[in-house]
Amino acid sequence: MHLTELNLTNADKDFVWHPYTQMRDWVKWNNKVIVKGDGFYLVDSEGRKYLDGSASMWCNVWGHTQNKVVQAMIDQLKKVPHSTLFGFANAPSIELAERLLELARGMHKVFYTDNGSTAIEVAMKMALQYWYNKGKEKKKEFISLDHGYHGDTIGAMSVGYIENFFRVYRPLLLNVHRIPSPLLYGSRFTNERDLVEWCLEKTENTLKRHKDRCAALMMESGAQIAGGAIIYPTGYQKKVARLCRDYDILLILDEIATGFGRLGNVVEYLAQRSQPDIVCFGKALTGGYFPLAVTLVTRRIFDAFLGKYRYNKHLYHGHTFTGHPTGCAAALANIENYQNHDLTQQIKVSAEYMASRLPEFSKSPIVADIRYKGLLAGIELTKNNKPIVFLKNKEIINYFIMRQALMMGVHLRPLGNIMLLIPPLGIGKRDLEKLVNVQLKLLRKIEKLS
Ligand SMILES: Cc1ncc(COP(=O)(O)O)c(C=O)c1O
């Protein structure tokens, strides 16, 4: 029987353990079961439509209906649904690697995985083994930014440590050296210039102190999203890249959430003029349709893994679905679609529209800070200088936002007290307008309840 014909009760829905979800509340909440897509909307089993206001966790580009990316996947599935990269190559993975290396200037080889977290794990293993293969085994520690987020696997949680999420898992995690994130809001600085100077000074001290023991510095490229929608000030990332070079510490850039257009640039590190040694992409790489991620390295890194077999210099990493031809075909069609639709220009126009609407939020007495770039905006809500956690009706603020948004026909996923505007990259004006309007209505409701 087709799912739409089922009358899904709460009990029926109760088989799946959802991510980052208190499952007791999930059952109470009567959450929705999505059965099909319609443009930038998702349609539930009762026929109700929800605008995809979270870009399906920041990855969706073209919406949820048939398009050239989907067709490319269907075509590939008909040719060969999967073939492993262990011992074989496959045509889409070669073509995609070639295409990615044209886009990501300065990079030399592409390693495939199937999600952002594992792309990060690979990057960390590569950095460690690079130094090992060079005879510098002592360089095995990592540096990362406060408020960074790099995924949910062990290495990724270590470098992207968010206390509230990962406290319990600490016994599993690596010790990582932290450097400050350039977030002006809530800092003791009144301007970005002084803040950046202070961050860079701290960063340089850390690099200097640990240069003989550190393999790499890991950071998100352009902005930290999960850690609070923190946009790097102009020139900051470039200067961090220079410090890494000066102290011979590899720079790993995480473009999993920011690459492929979120901040307005397909390759963010080029816009930031900060050449990494290793860079990761995921999420929007396939338009958000297939779990595929990549870790790209420079020639310097790759060459350190070459040698006679008995020297055992090769990289011991590989997943069953590494370089999945269907995912690679999706990514190739997606990249072609970016060009055919001049998506970066469309993102620019949408970003300008979104920015033009943000002053309507800043008028609110509970809006403490708005941070934005491209198609990302974070709106920080506070009362008496404290983050709003609970509302007068005793509801947790993020539950309230999600629940009310669904009632208004939009799917949202805020970061606690930070409202997030993070639409599908190819969204049209009318849908974007709806998304902004609904967030404004929600803000008014929260004002009354806080
Ligand atoms: C910057 C960043 N890196 C890594 C990841 C992990 O990606 P995935 O969820 O595909 O494992 C995310 C996910 O949100 C992310 O935002």
CSV table of C-alpha atoms and ligand atoms in Angstrom, one decimal:
chain,number,residue,atom,x,y,z
A,1,MET,CA,0.0,0.0,0.0
A,2,HIS,CA,1.3,3.5,-0.8
A,3,LEU,CA,2.2,5.6,2.2
A,4,THR,CA,-0.3,8.3,1.2
A,5,GLU,CA,-3.1,5.8,1.5
A,6,LEU,CA,-2.1,5.0,5.1
A,7,ASN,CA,-3.8,6.7,8.0
A,8,LEU,CA,-0.6,7.3,10.0
A,9,THR,CA,-1.3,7.5,13.7
A,10,ASN,CA,1.4,8.6,16.1
A,11,ALA,CA,2.1,5.0,17.0
A,12,ASP,CA,2.7,4.2,13.4
A,13,LYS,CA,5.3,6.9,13.2
A,14,ASP,CA,7.0,5.6,16.3
A,15,PHE,CA,9.6,3.3,14.8
A,16,VAL,CA,12.3,5.7,13.9
A,17,TRP,CA,14.8,7.4,16.2
A,18,HIS,CA,15.2,10.9,14.9
A,19,PRO,CA,18.5,12.9,15.1
A,20,TYR,CA,19.0,15.7,17.7
A,21,THR,CA,15.4,15.0,18.9
A,22,GLN,CA,13.9,14.3,22.3
A,23,MET,CA,11.8,11.4,21.2
A,24,ARG,CA,9.3,11.8,24.1
A,25,ASP,CA,8.4,15.2,22.6
A,26,TRP,CA,8.4,13.8,19.1
A,27,VAL,CA,5.5,11.5,19.9
A,28,LYS,CA,3.6,14.3,21.6
A,29,TRP,CA,4.2,16.7,18.8
A,30,ASN,CA,2.4,14.7,16.2
A,31,ASN,CA,5.1,15.3,13.6
A,32,LYS,CA,4.6,15.2,9.9
A,33,VAL,CA,5.4,12.4,7.5
A,34,ILE,CA,6.6,13.7,4.2
A,35,VAL,CA,5.5,11.7,1.2
A,36,LYS,CA,6.3,14.0,-1.8
A,37,GLY,CA,7.8,17.2,-3.0
A,38,ASP,CA,6.3,20.1,-4.8
A,39,GLY,CA,8.6,22.9,-5.9
A,40,PHE,CA,10.3,24.2,-2.8
A,41,TYR,CA,7.6,22.6,-0.7
A,42,LEU,CA,7.4,19.2,1.1
A,43,VAL,CA,3.9,17.6,1.2
A,44,ASP,CA,2.8,15.4,4.1
A,45,SER,CA,0.7,12.3,4.2
A,46,GLU,CA,-2.4,14.5,4.9
A,47,GLY,CA,-1.7,16.6,1.8
A,48,ARG,CA,-0.4,19.7,3.8
A,49,LYS,CA,2.4,21.6,2.2
A,50,TYR,CA,5.5,23.1,4.0
A,51,LEU,CA,8.0,25.4,2.5
A,52,ASP,CA,11.5,24.0,3.0
A,53,GLY,CA,12.7,26.8,5.2
A,54,SER,CA,15.8,24.9,6.4
A,55,ALA,CA,16.9,23.8,2.9
A,56,SER,CA,16.5,20.2,4.4
A,57,MET,CA,19.4,20.9,6.8
A,58,TRP,CA,21.1,23.5,4.6
A,59,CYS,CA,21.7,21.3,1.6
A,60,ASN,CA,18.8,21.7,-0.8
A,61,VAL,CA,19.4,23.8,-3.9
A,62,TRP,CA,16.6,23.2,-6.5
A,63,GLY,CA,13.6,22.2,-4.4
A,64,HIS,CA,11.9,18.9,-4.4
A,65,THR,CA,10.6,18.0,-7.8
A,66,GLN,CA,11.9,16.4,-10.9
A,67,ASN,CA,14.8,18.3,-12.5
A,68,LYS,CA,18.0,17.7,-14.4
A,69,VAL,CA,19.9,16.5,-11.3
A,70,VAL,CA,17.3,13.9,-10.5
A,71,GLN,CA,17.2,12.8,-14.2
A,72,ALA,CA,21.0,12.4,-14.2
A,73,MET,CA,20.7,10.1,-11.2
A,74,ILE,CA,18.0,8.1,-12.9
A,75,ASP,CA,20.1,7.8,-16.0
A,76,GLN,CA,23.1,6.7,-14.0
A,77,LEU,CA,21.0,4.1,-12.0
A,78,LYS,CA,20.0,2.6,-15.3
A,79,LYS,CA,23.6,2.3,-16.5
A,80,VAL,CA,25.2,1.0,-13.3
A,81,PRO,CA,23.6,1.7,-9.9
A,82,HIS,CA,26.8,1.3,-7.9
A,83,SER,CA,30.4,0.2,-8.5
A,84,THR,CA,33.1,0.4,-5.9
A,85,LEU,CA,36.2,2.5,-6.1
A,86,PHE,CA,38.2,-0.3,-4.4
A,87,GLY,CA,40.0,-1.6,-7.4
A,88,PHE,CA,37.8,0.0,-10.1
A,89,ALA,CA,37.3,3.5,-11.2
A,90,ASN,CA,33.9,4.8,-12.5
A,91,ALA,CA,33.3,7.4,-15.1
A,92,PRO,CA,31.2,9.9,-13.0
A,93,SER,CA,33.7,9.9,-10.2
A,94,ILE,CA,36.5,10.8,-12.6
A,95,GLU,CA,34.5,13.4,-14.4
A,96,LEU,CA,33.4,15.0,-11.2
A,97,ALA,CA,36.9,15.0,-9.7
A,98,GLU,CA,38.1,16.8,-12.8
A,99,ARG,CA,35.3,19.3,-12.6
A,100,LEU,CA,35.9,19.9,-8.9
A,101,LEU,CA,39.6,20.5,-9.4
A,102,GLU,CA,38.8,23.1,-12.0
A,103,LEU,CA,36.5,24.9,-9.5
A,104,ALA,CA,38.7,24.5,-6.4
A,105,ARG,CA,41.8,26.2,-7.7
A,106,GLY,CA,45.1,25.0,-6.1
A,107,MET,CA,43.8,21.6,-5.3
A,108,HIS,CA,45.2,18.4,-6.9
A,109,LYS,CA,43.2,15.3,-5.9
A,110,VAL,CA,39.7,14.4,-4.8
A,111,PHE,CA,38.9,11.8,-2.1
A,112,TYR,CA,35.2,10.6,-1.9
A,113,THR,CA,33.1,9.9,1.2
A,114,ASP,CA,29.4,9.9,1.8
A,115,ASN,CA,28.7,12.6,4.3
A,116,GLY,CA,30.3,15.7,5.7
A,117,SER,CA,31.5,14.2,9.0
A,118,THR,CA,33.5,11.5,7.3
A,119,ALA,CA,35.0,14.0,4.9
A,120,ILE,CA,36.3,15.7,8.0
A,121,GLU,CA,37.6,12.5,9.5
A,122,VAL,CA,39.5,11.8,6.3
A,123,ALA,CA,40.9,15.3,6.3
A,124,MET,CA,42.2,14.7,9.9
A,125,LYS,CA,43.7,11.3,9.0
A,126,MET,CA,45.4,12.8,6.0
A,127,ALA,CA,46.9,15.7,8.0
A,128,LEU,CA,48.2,13.3,10.6
A,129,GLN,CA,49.6,10.8,8.1
A,130,TYR,CA,51.1,13.6,6.0
A,131,TRP,CA,53.4,14.5,8.8
A,132,TYR,CA,54.0,10.9,9.7
A,133,ASN,CA,55.0,10.0,6.2
A,134,LYS,CA,57.3,13.0,6.2
A,135,GLY,CA,59.0,11.6,9.3
A,136,LYS,CA,57.5,14.2,11.7
A,137,GLU,CA,55.4,11.9,13.8
A,138,LYS,CA,55.3,14.4,16.7
A,139,LYS,CA,53.0,16.6,14.7
A,140,LYS,CA,49.7,14.9,15.6
A,141,GLU,CA,47.5,17.5,17.4
A,142,PHE,CA,44.8,19.8,16.1
A,143,ILE,CA,43.8,23.4,16.5
A,144,SER,CA,40.3,24.6,16.0
A,145,LEU,CA,38.0,27.5,16.6
A,146,ASP,CA,35.6,28.1,19.4
A,147,HIS,CA,32.0,27.7,18.2
A,148,GLY,CA,33.1,25.5,15.3
A,149,TYR,CA,31.0,22.5,14.2
A,150,HIS,CA,32.4,19.8,11.9
A,151,GLY,CA,30.0,16.9,12.3
A,152,ASP,CA,29.1,14.1,14.7
A,153,THR,CA,31.7,11.4,14.3
A,154,ILE,CA,34.5,11.2,16.9
A,155,GLY,CA,37.2,13.3,15.2
A,156,ALA,CA,34.7,15.8,13.9
A,157,MET,CA,33.2,16.3,17.4
A,158,SER,CA,36.7,16.7,18.8
A,159,VAL,CA,37.5,19.6,16.5
A,160,GLY,CA,34.0,21.0,16.3
A,161,TYR,CA,33.3,20.8,20.0
A,162,ILE,CA,29.9,22.2,21.1
A,163,GLU,CA,29.7,21.8,24.9
A,164,ASN,CA,26.0,21.5,25.0
A,165,PHE,CA,25.9,18.8,22.4
A,166,PHE,CA,29.0,16.8,23.1
A,167,ARG,CA,29.7,17.0,26.8
A,168,VAL,CA,28.8,13.3,27.3
A,169,TYR,CA,31.0,12.1,24.6
A,170,ARG,CA,34.2,13.8,25.9
A,171,PRO,CA,35.8,10.5,27.0
A,172,LEU,CA,35.9,9.5,23.3
A,173,LEU,CA,37.3,12.8,22.0
A,174,LEU,CA,40.8,14.1,21.3
A,175,ASN,CA,42.3,17.0,23.1
A,176,VAL,CA,42.3,19.9,20.7
A,177,HIS,CA,43.8,23.4,21.1
A,178,ARG,CA,41.1,26.1,20.9
A,179,ILE,CA,41.4,29.5,19.4
A,180,PRO,CA,38.8,32.3,19.6
A,181,SER,CA,36.1,32.7,17.0
A,182,PRO,CA,35.7,36.3,15.6
A,183,LEU,CA,32.2,36.9,17.0
A,184,LEU,CA,31.7,40.6,17.9
A,185,TYR,CA,28.4,40.1,19.6
A,186,GLY,CA,28.9,39.4,23.3
A,187,SER,CA,32.6,40.1,23.2
A,188,ARG,CA,34.4,42.8,25.1
A,189,PHE,CA,35.2,44.6,21.8
A,190,THR,CA,33.3,47.4,20.2
A,191,ASN,CA,34.6,47.0,16.7
A,192,GLU,CA,35.6,44.2,14.4
A,193,ARG,CA,39.1,45.5,13.8
A,194,ASP,CA,40.2,45.2,17.4
A,195,LEU,CA,38.4,41.9,17.8
A,196,VAL,CA,40.2,40.4,14.7
A,197,GLU,CA,43.5,41.7,15.9
A,198,TRP,CA,43.0,40.0,19.3
A,199,CYS,CA,41.8,36.7,17.7
A,200,LEU,CA,44.8,36.7,15.4
A,201,GLU,CA,47.2,37.4,18.3
A,202,LYS,CA,45.7,34.5,20.3
A,203,THR,CA,45.9,32.3,17.2
A,204,GLU,CA,49.5,33.2,16.5
A,205,ASN,CA,50.4,32.5,20.1
A,206,THR,CA,48.8,29.1,19.9
A,207,LEU,CA,50.4,28.2,16.6
A,208,LYS,CA,53.8,29.3,17.9
A,209,ARG,CA,53.5,27.4,21.1
A,210,HIS,CA,52.3,24.1,19.5
A,211,LYS,CA,53.9,24.2,16.1
A,212,ASP,CA,56.1,21.2,16.7
A,213,ARG,CA,53.2,19.1,17.9
A,214,CYS,CA,50.3,20.3,15.7
A,215,ALA,CA,49.4,18.7,12.4
A,216,ALA,CA,46.6,21.1,11.3
A,217,LEU,CA,44.2,23.9,12.1
A,218,MET,CA,40.6,23.1,11.2
A,219,MET,CA,38.0,25.8,10.6
A,220,GLU,CA,34.8,26.4,8.7
A,221,SER,CA,35.3,28.5,5.6
A,222,GLY,CA,33.6,31.9,5.6
A,223,ALA,CA,31.3,31.4,8.5
A,224,GLN,CA,30.4,29.1,11.3
A,225,ILE,CA,26.8,28.1,11.0
A,226,ALA,CA,25.8,25.6,13.7
A,227,GLY,CA,27.9,27.4,16.3
A,228,GLY,CA,25.7,30.5,15.9
A,229,ALA,CA,25.7,31.9,12.4
A,230,ILE,CA,29.0,33.7,12.9
A,231,ILE,CA,30.3,35.5,9.8
A,232,TYR,CA,34.0,36.0,9.6
A,233,PRO,CA,35.1,39.7,9.2
A,234,THR,CA,36.8,40.5,5.9
A,235,GLY,CA,40.4,39.5,5.8
A,236,TYR,CA,40.3,37.3,8.9
A,237,GLN,CA,40.4,33.9,7.2
A,238,LYS,CA,43.2,35.1,4.9
A,239,LYS,CA,45.3,36.1,7.8
A,240,VAL,CA,44.7,32.8,9.6
A,241,ALA,CA,45.8,31.0,6.4
A,242,ARG,CA,49.0,33.0,6.4
A,243,LEU,CA,49.7,32.2,10.0
A,244,CYS,CA,49.3,28.5,9.3
A,245,ARG,CA,51.8,28.8,6.4
A,246,ASP,CA,54.3,30.8,8.6
A,247,TYR,CA,54.2,28.1,11.4
A,248,ASP,CA,54.1,25.1,9.1
A,249,ILE,CA,50.7,23.9,10.3
A,250,LEU,CA,48.3,22.6,7.7
A,251,LEU,CA,45.1,24.5,7.1
A,252,ILE,CA,41.9,22.3,6.7
A,253,LEU,CA,38.9,24.3,5.5
A,254,ASP,CA,35.4,22.9,6.0
A,255,GLU,CA,33.2,24.2,3.2
A,256,ILE,CA,30.6,21.5,3.8
A,257,ALA,CA,27.9,24.0,4.8
A,258,THR,CA,29.3,27.2,3.2
A,259,GLY,CA,30.6,25.9,-0.1
A,260,PHE,CA,28.5,25.8,-3.3
A,261,GLY,CA,26.9,29.1,-2.8
A,262,ARG,CA,25.5,29.5,0.8
A,263,LEU,CA,27.6,32.7,1.3
A,264,GLY,CA,27.3,33.7,-2.4
A,265,ASN,CA,30.5,31.9,-3.7
A,266,VAL,CA,30.8,28.4,-5.1
A,267,VAL,CA,34.2,28.1,-3.6
A,268,GLU,CA,34.4,30.2,-0.5
A,269,TYR,CA,38.2,30.0,0.2
A,270,LEU,CA,38.8,31.6,-3.2
A,271,ALA,CA,36.6,34.5,-2.2
A,272,GLN,CA,38.4,34.7,1.2
A,273,ARG,CA,41.8,34.5,-0.6
A,274,SER,CA,42.9,31.7,1.8
A,275,GLN,CA,44.5,28.7,0.1
A,276,PRO,CA,43.9,25.5,2.2
A,277,ASP,CA,46.0,22.4,2.2
A,278,ILE,CA,42.9,20.3,2.5
A,279,VAL,CA,39.2,21.3,1.9
A,280,CYS,CA,35.9,19.5,2.4
A,281,PHE,CA,32.6,19.9,0.5
A,282,GLY,CA,29.3,18.1,1.0
A,283,LYS,CA,25.7,19.1,1.5
A,284,ALA,CA,24.8,21.2,-1.6
A,285,LEU,CA,27.4,19.3,-3.7
A,286,THR,CA,24.6,17.1,-5.2
A,287,GLY,CA,21.9,19.7,-4.9
A,288,GLY,CA,21.1,17.9,-1.6
A,289,TYR,CA,19.8,14.8,-3.3
A,290,PHE,CA,22.5,12.2,-2.5
A,291,PRO,CA,24.8,11.6,0.4
A,292,LEU,CA,28.2,12.5,-1.1
A,293,ALA,CA,31.1,14.5,0.3
A,294,VAL,CA,34.6,15.2,-0.9
A,295,THR,CA,38.0,15.9,0.7
A,296,LEU,CA,40.3,17.7,-1.7
A,297,VAL,CA,44.1,18.0,-1.2
A,298,THR,CA,47.0,19.9,-2.8
A,299,ARG,CA,49.8,18.2,-4.6
A,300,ARG,CA,52.1,18.6,-1.6
A,301,ILE,CA,49.8,16.6,0.6
A,302,PHE,CA,49.0,13.9,-2.0
A,303,ASP,CA,52.7,13.4,-2.9
A,304,ALA,CA,53.6,12.6,0.7
A,305,PHE,CA,51.4,9.4,0.4
A,306,LEU,CA,53.4,8.0,-2.6
A,307,GLY,CA,56.1,5.5,-2.1
A,308,LYS,CA,57.0,1.8,-2.4
A,309,TYR,CA,54.2,-0.5,-1.1
A,310,ARG,CA,56.4,-1.8,1.7
A,311,TYR,CA,56.8,1.7,3.2
A,312,ASN,CA,53.1,1.6,3.9
A,313,LYS,CA,52.5,5.3,3.1
A,314,HIS,CA,49.1,4.9,1.6
A,315,LEU,CA,45.9,6.2,3.1
A,316,TYR,CA,43.9,3.6,5.1
A,317,HIS,CA,40.5,5.0,4.5
A,318,GLY,CA,37.5,3.9,2.4
A,319,HIS,CA,33.8,3.5,2.7
A,320,THR,CA,31.6,1.0,0.9
A,321,PHE,CA,29.9,3.8,-1.0
A,322,THR,CA,32.9,5.9,-1.7
A,323,GLY,CA,32.6,7.7,-5.0
A,324,HIS,CA,29.1,6.4,-5.6
A,325,PRO,CA,28.5,6.8,-9.3
A,326,THR,CA,24.9,7.9,-8.7
A,327,GLY,CA,26.0,10.6,-6.3
A,328,CYS,CA,28.8,11.7,-8.6
A,329,ALA,CA,26.3,11.9,-11.6
A,330,ALA,CA,24.1,14.1,-9.4
A,331,ALA,CA,26.9,16.4,-8.5
A,332,LEU,CA,28.0,16.8,-12.1
A,333,ALA,CA,24.5,17.7,-13.2
A,334,ASN,CA,24.1,20.0,-10.2
A,335,ILE,CA,27.3,21.9,-11.1
A,336,GLU,CA,26.1,22.1,-14.7
A,337,ASN,CA,22.8,23.5,-13.5
A,338,TYR,CA,24.6,26.2,-11.4
A,339,GLN,CA,26.1,27.4,-14.7
A,340,ASN,CA,23.0,27.0,-16.9
A,341,HIS,CA,20.8,28.9,-14.4
A,342,ASP,CA,23.5,31.4,-13.4
A,343,LEU,CA,22.8,30.4,-9.8
A,344,THR,CA,25.4,32.6,-8.2
A,345,GLN,CA,23.7,35.6,-9.8
A,346,GLN,CA,20.3,34.4,-8.6
A,347,ILE,CA,21.8,33.9,-5.1
A,348,LYS,CA,23.1,37.4,-5.2
A,349,VAL,CA,19.7,38.8,-6.0
A,350,SER,CA,18.0,36.7,-3.3
A,351,ALA,CA,20.6,37.7,-0.8
A,352,GLU,CA,20.0,41.3,-1.5
A,353,TYR,CA,16.3,40.9,-1.0
A,354,MET,CA,16.9,39.0,2.2
A,355,ALA,CA,19.3,41.7,3.5
A,356,SER,CA,16.7,44.4,2.6
A,357,ARG,CA,14.2,42.8,4.9
A,358,LEU,CA,16.4,42.3,7.9
A,359,PRO,CA,15.9,45.9,9.3
A,360,GLU,CA,12.3,44.8,9.9
A,361,PHE,CA,13.7,42.3,12.4
A,362,SER,CA,16.2,44.7,14.1
A,363,LYS,CA,13.3,47.0,15.2
A,364,SER,CA,12.2,44.3,17.7
A,365,PRO,CA,13.2,44.9,21.3
A,366,ILE,CA,14.2,41.2,21.7
A,367,VAL,CA,16.5,41.1,18.7
A,368,ALA,CA,20.0,41.6,20.1
A,369,ASP,CA,22.1,40.9,17.0
A,370,ILE,CA,21.7,40.1,13.3
A,371,ARG,CA,24.5,38.4,11.4
A,372,TYR,CA,24.2,37.7,7.7
A,373,LYS,CA,26.0,37.0,4.5
A,374,GLY,CA,24.7,35.5,1.2
A,375,LEU,CA,21.7,33.3,1.9
A,376,LEU,CA,22.5,32.9,5.6
A,377,ALA,CA,21.1,35.0,8.4
A,378,GLY,CA,21.1,34.5,12.1
A,379,ILE,CA,18.8,36.6,14.4
A,380,GLU,CA,19.8,36.4,18.0
A,381,LEU,CA,16.9,36.8,20.5
A,382,THR,CA,17.5,37.9,24.1
A,383,LYS,CA,15.6,39.3,27.0
A,384,ASN,CA,17.4,41.3,29.7
A,385,ASN,CA,20.7,40.5,27.9
A,386,LYS,CA,20.1,36.8,28.3
A,387,PRO,CA,19.3,34.3,25.5
A,388,ILE,CA,15.6,33.5,25.5
A,389,VAL,CA,15.3,29.8,26.3
A,390,PHE,CA,11.7,29.4,27.7
A,391,LEU,CA,8.6,31.4,26.8
A,392,LYS,CA,5.9,32.6,29.1
A,393,ASN,CA,3.8,29.7,28.1
A,394,LYS,CA,6.7,27.5,29.4
A,395,GLU,CA,7.5,26.2,25.9
A,396,ILE,CA,11.1,26.0,24.8
A,397,ILE,CA,11.8,28.7,22.2
A,398,ASN,CA,13.0,26.4,19.4
A,399,TYR,CA,10.0,24.1,19.8
A,400,PHE,CA,7.7,27.1,19.7
A,401,ILE,CA,9.4,28.3,16.5
A,402,MET,CA,9.3,24.9,14.8
A,403,ARG,CA,5.7,24.1,15.8
A,404,GLN,CA,4.3,27.5,14.9
A,405,ALA,CA,6.2,27.6,11.6
A,406,LEU,CA,4.6,24.3,10.6
A,407,MET,CA,1.2,25.7,11.4
A,408,MET,CA,2.1,28.5,9.0
A,409,GLY,CA,3.2,26.1,6.3
A,410,VAL,CA,7.0,26.4,6.8
A,411,HIS,CA,9.6,24.0,8.0
A,412,LEU,CA,12.2,25.7,10.2
A,413,ARG,CA,15.1,24.5,12.5
A,414,PRO,CA,16.4,27.4,14.7
A,415,LEU,CA,19.6,27.2,16.7
A,416,GLY,CA,18.0,27.6,20.1
A,417,ASN,CA,17.4,31.4,20.6
A,418,ILE,CA,18.9,32.1,17.1
A,419,MET,CA,16.4,32.3,14.3
A,420,LEU,CA,17.9,31.0,11.1
A,421,LEU,CA,17.2,32.2,7.6
A,422,ILE,CA,18.8,29.5,5.4
A,423,PRO,CA,16.6,28.8,2.4
A,424,PRO,CA,17.3,26.5,-0.5
A,425,LEU,CA,19.8,28.2,-2.7
A,426,GLY,CA,17.7,28.3,-5.9
A,427,ILE,CA,14.6,29.6,-4.1
A,428,GLY,CA,12.4,32.1,-6.0
A,429,LYS,CA,11.3,35.5,-4.8
A,430,ARG,CA,7.8,34.6,-3.8
A,431,ASP,CA,8.8,31.7,-1.6
A,432,LEU,CA,11.7,33.7,0.0
A,433,GLU,CA,9.2,36.5,0.7
A,434,LYS,CA,7.0,33.9,2.5
A,435,LEU,CA,9.9,32.6,4.5
A,436,VAL,CA,10.8,36.1,5.7
A,437,ASN,CA,7.2,37.0,6.4
A,438,VAL,CA,6.6,33.9,8.5
A,439,GLN,CA,9.8,34.5,10.5
A,440,LEU,CA,8.7,38.0,11.2
A,441,LYS,CA,5.3,36.8,12.4
A,442,LEU,CA,7.0,34.3,14.6
A,443,LEU,CA,9.2,37.1,16.0
A,444,ARG,CA,6.1,39.1,16.9
A,445,LYS,CA,4.6,36.1,18.7
A,446,ILE,CA,7.8,35.5,20.6
A,447,GLU,CA,7.9,39.2,21.6
A,448,LYS,CA,4.5,38.8,23.3
A,449,LEU,CA,5.5,35.6,25.0
A,450,SER,CA,8.9,36.7,26.3
B,1,LIG,C1,30.3,23.0,8.7
B,1,LIG,C2,29.9,21.6,8.8
B,1,LIG,N1,30.8,20.6,8.7
B,1,LIG,C3,30.4,19.3,8.8
B,1,LIG,C4,29.1,18.9,8.9
B,1,LIG,C5,28.7,17.5,8.9
B,1,LIG,O1,28.1,17.1,7.8
B,1,LIG,P1,27.1,15.8,7.8
B,1,LIG,O2,25.9,16.2,8.6
B,1,LIG,O3,26.8,15.5,6.4
B,1,LIG,O4,27.9,14.7,8.4
B,1,LIG,C6,28.1,19.9,9.0
B,1,LIG,C7,26.7,19.6,9.1
B,1,LIG,O5,25.8,20.4,9.4
B,1,LIG,C8,28.5,21.3,8.9
B,1,LIG,O6,27.6,22.3,9.0
